[in-house]
Amino acid sequence: MSKTKIKVGFAGTPKIAFDIFNEILLSDEISTEFVLTQPDKLSGRGLTASKSLFETQQNYQCSSPMI
């Protein structure tokens, strides 16, 4: 009997969410279909956009809500 993977979407931005996400990726029973993060935030004196850890550490296709 073949086992069907559970399809999930993951929503999170902080470091703790990234650590949990990496554990989910190691599972043979779960398939991550999409990643939802907070929008890029403007930071610093030049107000440059800072990306979430998901976009900077790995090559995931991330979506974020429109503000």
PDB file of N, CA and C in Angstrom:
ATOM      1  N   MET A   1       0.844  -1.175   0.000  1.00  0.00           N
ATOM      2  CA  MET A   1       0.000   0.000   0.000  1.00  0.00           C
ATOM      3  C   MET A   1       0.890   1.239   0.000  1.00  0.00           C
ATOM      4  N   SER A   2       0.670   2.140  -0.944  1.00  0.00           N
ATOM      5  CA  SER A   2       1.474   3.358  -1.003  1.00  0.00           C
ATOM      6  C   SER A   2       0.895   4.401  -0.056  1.00  0.00           C
ATOM      7  N   LYS A   3       1.792   5.128   0.549  1.00  0.00           N
ATOM      8  CA  LYS A   3       1.390   6.156   1.496  1.00  0.00           C
ATOM      9  C   LYS A   3       1.350   7.500   0.795  1.00  0.00           C
ATOM     10  N   THR A   4       0.250   8.219   0.930  1.00  0.00           N
ATOM     11  CA  THR A   4       0.117   9.543   0.342  1.00  0.00           C
ATOM     12  C   THR A   4       0.683  10.573   1.305  1.00  0.00           C
ATOM     13  N   LYS A   5       1.476  11.502   0.760  1.00  0.00           N
ATOM     14  CA  LYS A   5       2.031  12.560   1.597  1.00  0.00           C
ATOM     15  C   LYS A   5       0.946  13.564   1.962  1.00  0.00           C
ATOM     16  N   ILE A   6       1.057  14.117   3.162  1.00  0.00           N
ATOM     17  CA  ILE A   6       0.164  15.180   3.600  1.00  0.00           C
ATOM     18  C   ILE A   6       0.662  16.477   2.978  1.00  0.00           C
ATOM     19  N   LYS A   7      -0.214  17.192   2.282  1.00  0.00           N
ATOM     20  CA  LYS A   7       0.160  18.463   1.660  1.00  0.00           C
ATOM     21  C   LYS A   7      -0.161  19.592   2.630  1.00  0.00           C
ATOM     22  N   VAL A   8       0.837  20.432   2.913  1.00  0.00           N
ATOM     23  CA  VAL A   8       0.642  21.541   3.841  1.00  0.00           C
ATOM     24  C   VAL A   8       1.185  22.837   3.254  1.00  0.00           C
ATOM     25  N   GLY A   9       0.660  23.935   3.743  1.00  0.00           N
ATOM     26  CA  GLY A   9       1.213  25.258   3.486  1.00  0.00           C
ATOM     27  C   GLY A   9       1.810  25.731   4.799  1.00  0.00           C
ATOM     28  N   PHE A  10       2.919  26.421   4.752  1.00  0.00           N
ATOM     29  CA  PHE A  10       3.584  26.857   5.977  1.00  0.00           C
ATOM     30  C   PHE A  10       3.578  28.370   6.050  1.00  0.00           C
ATOM     31  N   ALA A  11       3.156  28.903   7.197  1.00  0.00           N
ATOM     32  CA  ALA A  11       3.147  30.351   7.416  1.00  0.00           C
ATOM     33  C   ALA A  11       4.021  30.665   8.622  1.00  0.00           C
ATOM     34  N   GLY A  12       5.009  31.522   8.427  1.00  0.00           N
ATOM     35  CA  GLY A  12       5.868  31.919   9.533  1.00  0.00           C
ATOM     36  C   GLY A  12       6.997  32.798   9.049  1.00  0.00           C
ATOM     37  N   THR A  13       7.544  33.606   9.944  1.00  0.00           N
ATOM     38  CA  THR A  13       8.644  34.492   9.581  1.00  0.00           C
ATOM     39  C   THR A  13       9.819  34.427  10.549  1.00  0.00           C
ATOM     40  N   PRO A  14       9.607  34.436  11.858  1.00  0.00           N
ATOM     41  CA  PRO A  14      10.742  34.493  12.782  1.00  0.00           C
ATOM     42  C   PRO A  14      11.628  33.247  12.717  1.00  0.00           C
ATOM     43  N   LYS A  15      12.773  33.338  13.357  1.00  0.00           N
ATOM     44  CA  LYS A  15      13.762  32.251  13.355  1.00  0.00           C
ATOM     45  C   LYS A  15      13.165  30.945  13.859  1.00  0.00           C
ATOM     46  N   ILE A  16      12.362  30.984  14.916  1.00  0.00           N
ATOM     47  CA  ILE A  16      11.801  29.745  15.459  1.00  0.00           C
ATOM     48  C   ILE A  16      10.905  29.057  14.420  1.00  0.00           C
ATOM     49  N   ALA A  17      10.185  29.825  13.626  1.00  0.00           N
ATOM     50  CA  ALA A  17       9.346  29.243  12.573  1.00  0.00           C
ATOM     51  C   ALA A  17      10.218  28.589  11.504  1.00  0.00           C
ATOM     52  N   PHE A  18      11.360  29.193  11.198  1.00  0.00           N
ATOM     53  CA  PHE A  18      12.272  28.638  10.200  1.00  0.00           C
ATOM     54  C   PHE A  18      12.841  27.304  10.677  1.00  0.00           C
ATOM     55  N   ASP A  19      13.178  27.216  11.959  1.00  0.00           N
ATOM     56  CA  ASP A  19      13.699  25.965  12.510  1.00  0.00           C
ATOM     57  C   ASP A  19      12.652  24.856  12.438  1.00  0.00           C
ATOM     58  N   ILE A  20      11.416  25.180  12.746  1.00  0.00           N
ATOM     59  CA  ILE A  20      10.330  24.199  12.667  1.00  0.00           C
ATOM     60  C   ILE A  20      10.113  23.776  11.214  1.00  0.00           C
ATOM     61  N   PHE A  21      10.155  24.730  10.307  1.00  0.00           N
ATOM     62  CA  PHE A  21       9.981  24.442   8.883  1.00  0.00           C
ATOM     63  C   PHE A  21      11.046  23.464   8.386  1.00  0.00           C
ATOM     64  N   ASN A  22      12.281  23.645   8.807  1.00  0.00           N
ATOM     65  CA  ASN A  22      13.349  22.734   8.390  1.00  0.00           C
ATOM     66  C   ASN A  22      13.099  21.320   8.887  1.00  0.00           C
ATOM     67  N   GLU A  23      12.523  21.168  10.067  1.00  0.00           N
ATOM     68  CA  GLU A  23      12.184  19.840  10.581  1.00  0.00           C
ATOM     69  C   GLU A  23      11.071  19.209   9.742  1.00  0.00           C
ATOM     70  N   ILE A  24      10.111  20.010   9.325  1.00  0.00           N
ATOM     71  CA  ILE A  24       9.022  19.507   8.479  1.00  0.00           C
ATOM     72  C   ILE A  24       9.570  19.023   7.140  1.00  0.00           C
ATOM     73  N   LEU A  25      10.553  19.740   6.599  1.00  0.00           N
ATOM     74  CA  LEU A  25      11.142  19.349   5.312  1.00  0.00           C
ATOM     75  C   LEU A  25      11.821  17.983   5.379  1.00  0.00           C
ATOM     76  N   LEU A  26      12.297  17.605   6.543  1.00  0.00           N
ATOM     77  CA  LEU A  26      12.978  16.321   6.700  1.00  0.00           C
ATOM     78  C   LEU A  26      12.003  15.144   6.720  1.00  0.00           C
ATOM     79  N   SER A  27      10.726  15.415   6.918  1.00  0.00           N
ATOM     80  CA  SER A  27       9.725  14.363   7.016  1.00  0.00           C
ATOM     81  C   SER A  27       9.424  13.754   5.647  1.00  0.00           C
ATOM     82  N   ASP A  28       9.308  12.439   5.619  1.00  0.00           N
ATOM     83  CA  ASP A  28       8.934  11.734   4.391  1.00  0.00           C
ATOM     84  C   ASP A  28       7.419  11.708   4.197  1.00  0.00           C
ATOM     85  N   GLU A  29       6.672  12.136   5.219  1.00  0.00           N
ATOM     86  CA  GLU A  29       5.219  12.050   5.183  1.00  0.00           C
ATOM     87  C   GLU A  29       4.542  13.374   4.839  1.00  0.00           C
ATOM     88  N   ILE A  30       5.320  14.470   4.755  1.00  0.00           N
ATOM     89  CA  ILE A  30       4.745  15.797   4.538  1.00  0.00           C
ATOM     90  C   ILE A  30       5.343  16.438   3.294  1.00  0.00           C
ATOM     91  N   SER A  31       4.484  17.026   2.471  1.00  0.00           N
ATOM     92  CA  SER A  31       4.901  17.763   1.281  1.00  0.00           C
ATOM     93  C   SER A  31       4.501  19.227   1.465  1.00  0.00           C
ATOM     94  N   THR A  32       5.478  20.136   1.495  1.00  0.00           N
ATOM     95  CA  THR A  32       5.194  21.559   1.666  1.00  0.00           C
ATOM     96  C   THR A  32       4.876  22.165   0.305  1.00  0.00           C
ATOM     97  N   GLU A  33       3.663  22.671   0.155  1.00  0.00           N
ATOM     98  CA  GLU A  33       3.190  23.202  -1.119  1.00  0.00           C
ATOM     99  C   GLU A  33       3.519  24.680  -1.302  1.00  0.00           C
ATOM    100  N   PHE A  34       3.516  25.456  -0.210  1.00  0.00           N
ATOM    101  CA  PHE A  34       3.838  26.879  -0.305  1.00  0.00           C
ATOM    102  C   PHE A  34       4.313  27.405   1.041  1.00  0.00           C
ATOM    103  N   VAL A  35       4.983  28.552   1.007  1.00  0.00           N
ATOM    104  CA  VAL A  35       5.450  29.240   2.213  1.00  0.00           C
ATOM    105  C   VAL A  35       4.873  30.650   2.188  1.00  0.00           C
ATOM    106  N   LEU A  36       4.250  31.054   3.290  1.00  0.00           N
ATOM    107  CA  LEU A  36       3.669  32.385   3.421  1.00  0.00           C
ATOM    108  C   LEU A  36       4.428  33.129   4.516  1.00  0.00           C
ATOM    109  N   THR A  37       4.969  34.300   4.189  1.00  0.00           N
ATOM    110  CA  THR A  37       5.729  35.088   5.163  1.00  0.00           C
ATOM    111  C   THR A  37       5.170  36.501   5.246  1.00  0.00           C
ATOM    112  N   GLN A  38       5.658  37.249   6.238  1.00  0.00           N
ATOM    113  CA  GLN A  38       5.285  38.655   6.340  1.00  0.00           C
ATOM    114  C   GLN A  38       5.939  39.413   5.189  1.00  0.00           C
ATOM    115  N   PRO A  39       5.358  40.549   4.800  1.00  0.00           N
ATOM    116  CA  PRO A  39       5.973  41.363   3.738  1.00  0.00           C
ATOM    117  C   PRO A  39       7.359  41.854   4.160  1.00  0.00           C
ATOM    118  N   ASP A  40       8.222  42.145   3.173  1.00  0.00           N
ATOM    119  CA  ASP A  40       9.541  42.706   3.470  1.00  0.00           C
ATOM    120  C   ASP A  40       9.366  43.997   4.259  1.00  0.00           C
ATOM    121  N   LYS A  41      10.242  44.192   5.258  1.00  0.00           N
ATOM    122  CA  LYS A  41      10.166  45.392   6.084  1.00  0.00           C
ATOM    123  C   LYS A  41      11.282  46.347   5.706  1.00  0.00           C
ATOM    124  N   LEU A  42      10.988  47.631   5.767  1.00  0.00           N
ATOM    125  CA  LEU A  42      12.003  48.645   5.520  1.00  0.00           C
ATOM    126  C   LEU A  42      12.788  48.863   6.802  1.00  0.00           C
ATOM    127  N   SER A  43      14.130  48.839   6.693  1.00  0.00           N
ATOM    128  CA  SER A  43      14.949  49.010   7.889  1.00  0.00           C
ATOM    129  C   SER A  43      16.194  49.816   7.564  1.00  0.00           C
ATOM    130  N   GLY A  44      16.784  50.387   8.589  1.00  0.00           N
ATOM    131  CA  GLY A  44      18.008  51.159   8.433  1.00  0.00           C
ATOM    132  C   GLY A  44      17.736  52.575   7.967  1.00  0.00           C
ATOM    133  N   ARG A  45      18.795  53.371   7.926  1.00  0.00           N
ATOM    134  CA  ARG A  45      18.637  54.775   7.524  1.00  0.00           C
ATOM    135  C   ARG A  45      18.281  54.910   6.054  1.00  0.00           C
ATOM    136  N   GLY A  46      18.743  53.984   5.243  1.00  0.00           N
ATOM    137  CA  GLY A  46      18.417  54.033   3.820  1.00  0.00           C
ATOM    138  C   GLY A  46      17.074  53.405   3.506  1.00  0.00           C
ATOM    139  N   LEU A  47      16.421  52.884   4.553  1.00  0.00           N
ATOM    140  CA  LEU A  47      15.131  52.211   4.414  1.00  0.00           C
ATOM    141  C   LEU A  47      15.147  51.171   3.297  1.00  0.00           C
ATOM    142  N   THR A  48      16.106  50.261   3.400  1.00  0.00           N
ATOM    143  CA  THR A  48      16.178  49.168   2.438  1.00  0.00           C
ATOM    144  C   THR A  48      15.283  48.025   2.913  1.00  0.00           C
ATOM    145  N   ALA A  49      14.710  47.312   1.981  1.00  0.00           N
ATOM    146  CA  ALA A  49      13.815  46.210   2.317  1.00  0.00           C
ATOM    147  C   ALA A  49      14.628  45.028   2.832  1.00  0.00           C
ATOM    148  N   SER A  50      14.234  44.506   3.996  1.00  0.00           N
ATOM    149  CA  SER A  50      14.898  43.323   4.538  1.00  0.00           C
ATOM    150  C   SER A  50      13.984  42.122   4.326  1.00  0.00           C
ATOM    151  N   LYS A  51      14.531  41.078   3.741  1.00  0.00           N
ATOM    152  CA  LYS A  51      13.759  39.884   3.408  1.00  0.00           C
ATOM    153  C   LYS A  51      13.674  38.957   4.616  1.00  0.00           C
ATOM    154  N   SER A  52      12.711  38.040   4.582  1.00  0.00           N
ATOM    155  CA  SER A  52      12.554  37.078   5.664  1.00  0.00           C
ATOM    156  C   SER A  52      13.660  36.029   5.585  1.00  0.00           C
ATOM    157  N   LEU A  53      13.843  35.325   6.668  1.00  0.00           N
ATOM    158  CA  LEU A  53      14.865  34.282   6.746  1.00  0.00           C
ATOM    159  C   LEU A  53      14.622  33.190   5.705  1.00  0.00           C
ATOM    160  N   PHE A  54      13.371  32.942   5.372  1.00  0.00           N
ATOM    161  CA  PHE A  54      13.043  31.915   4.382  1.00  0.00           C
ATOM    162  C   PHE A  54      13.607  32.263   3.006  1.00  0.00           C
ATOM    163  N   GLU A  55      13.592  33.530   2.665  1.00  0.00           N
ATOM    164  CA  GLU A  55      14.079  33.959   1.351  1.00  0.00           C
ATOM    165  C   GLU A  55      15.595  34.099   1.315  1.00  0.00           C
ATOM    166  N   THR A  56      16.217  34.412   2.443  1.00  0.00           N
ATOM    167  CA  THR A  56      17.662  34.632   2.446  1.00  0.00           C
ATOM    168  C   THR A  56      18.455  33.350   2.670  1.00  0.00           C
ATOM    169  N   GLN A  57      17.955  32.423   3.473  1.00  0.00           N
ATOM    170  CA  GLN A  57      18.697  31.213   3.810  1.00  0.00           C
ATOM    171  C   GLN A  57      18.509  30.092   2.795  1.00  0.00           C
ATOM    172  N   GLN A  58      17.341  30.010   2.220  1.00  0.00           N
ATOM    173  CA  GLN A  58      17.033  28.924   1.290  1.00  0.00           C
ATOM    174  C   GLN A  58      16.416  29.512   0.031  1.00  0.00           C
ATOM    175  N   ASN A  59      16.247  28.694  -0.948  1.00  0.00           N
ATOM    176  CA  ASN A  59      15.663  29.152  -2.208  1.00  0.00           C
ATOM    177  C   ASN A  59      14.209  28.681  -2.291  1.00  0.00           C
ATOM    178  N   TYR A  60      13.359  29.213  -1.409  1.00  0.00           N
ATOM    179  CA  TYR A  60      11.949  28.848  -1.391  1.00  0.00           C
ATOM    180  C   TYR A  60      11.145  29.896  -2.133  1.00  0.00           C
ATOM    181  N   GLN A  61      10.105  29.454  -2.786  1.00  0.00           N
ATOM    182  CA  GLN A  61       9.162  30.383  -3.402  1.00  0.00           C
ATOM    183  C   GLN A  61       8.235  30.862  -2.293  1.00  0.00           C
ATOM    184  N   CYS A  62       8.385  32.108  -1.884  1.00  0.00           N
ATOM    185  CA  CYS A  62       7.606  32.662  -0.779  1.00  0.00           C
ATOM    186  C   CYS A  62       6.566  33.640  -1.295  1.00  0.00           C
ATOM    187  N   SER A  63       5.441  33.664  -0.611  1.00  0.00           N
ATOM    188  CA  SER A  63       4.393  34.641  -0.890  1.00  0.00           C
ATOM    189  C   SER A  63       4.169  35.444   0.375  1.00  0.00           C
ATOM    190  N   SER A  64       3.734  36.682   0.209  1.00  0.00           N
ATOM    191  CA  SER A  64       3.401  37.498   1.375  1.00  0.00           C
ATOM    192  C   SER A  64       2.157  38.308   1.050  1.00  0.00           C
ATOM    193  N   PRO A  65       1.352  38.607   2.079  1.00  0.00           N
ATOM    194  CA  PRO A  65       0.129  39.371   1.831  1.00  0.00           C
ATOM    195  C   PRO A  65       0.440  40.793   1.395  1.00  0.00           C
ATOM    196  N   MET A  66      -0.444  41.374   0.627  1.00  0.00           N
ATOM    197  CA  MET A  66      -0.292  42.763   0.200  1.00  0.00           C
ATOM    198  C   MET A  66      -0.744  43.670   1.333  1.00  0.00           C
ATOM    199  N   ILE A  67      -0.037  44.775   1.509  1.00  0.00           N
ATOM    200  CA  ILE A  67      -0.414  45.736   2.557  1.00  0.00           C
ATOM    201  C   ILE A  67      -1.055  46.933   1.898  1.00  0.00           C
TER     202      ILE A  67
END
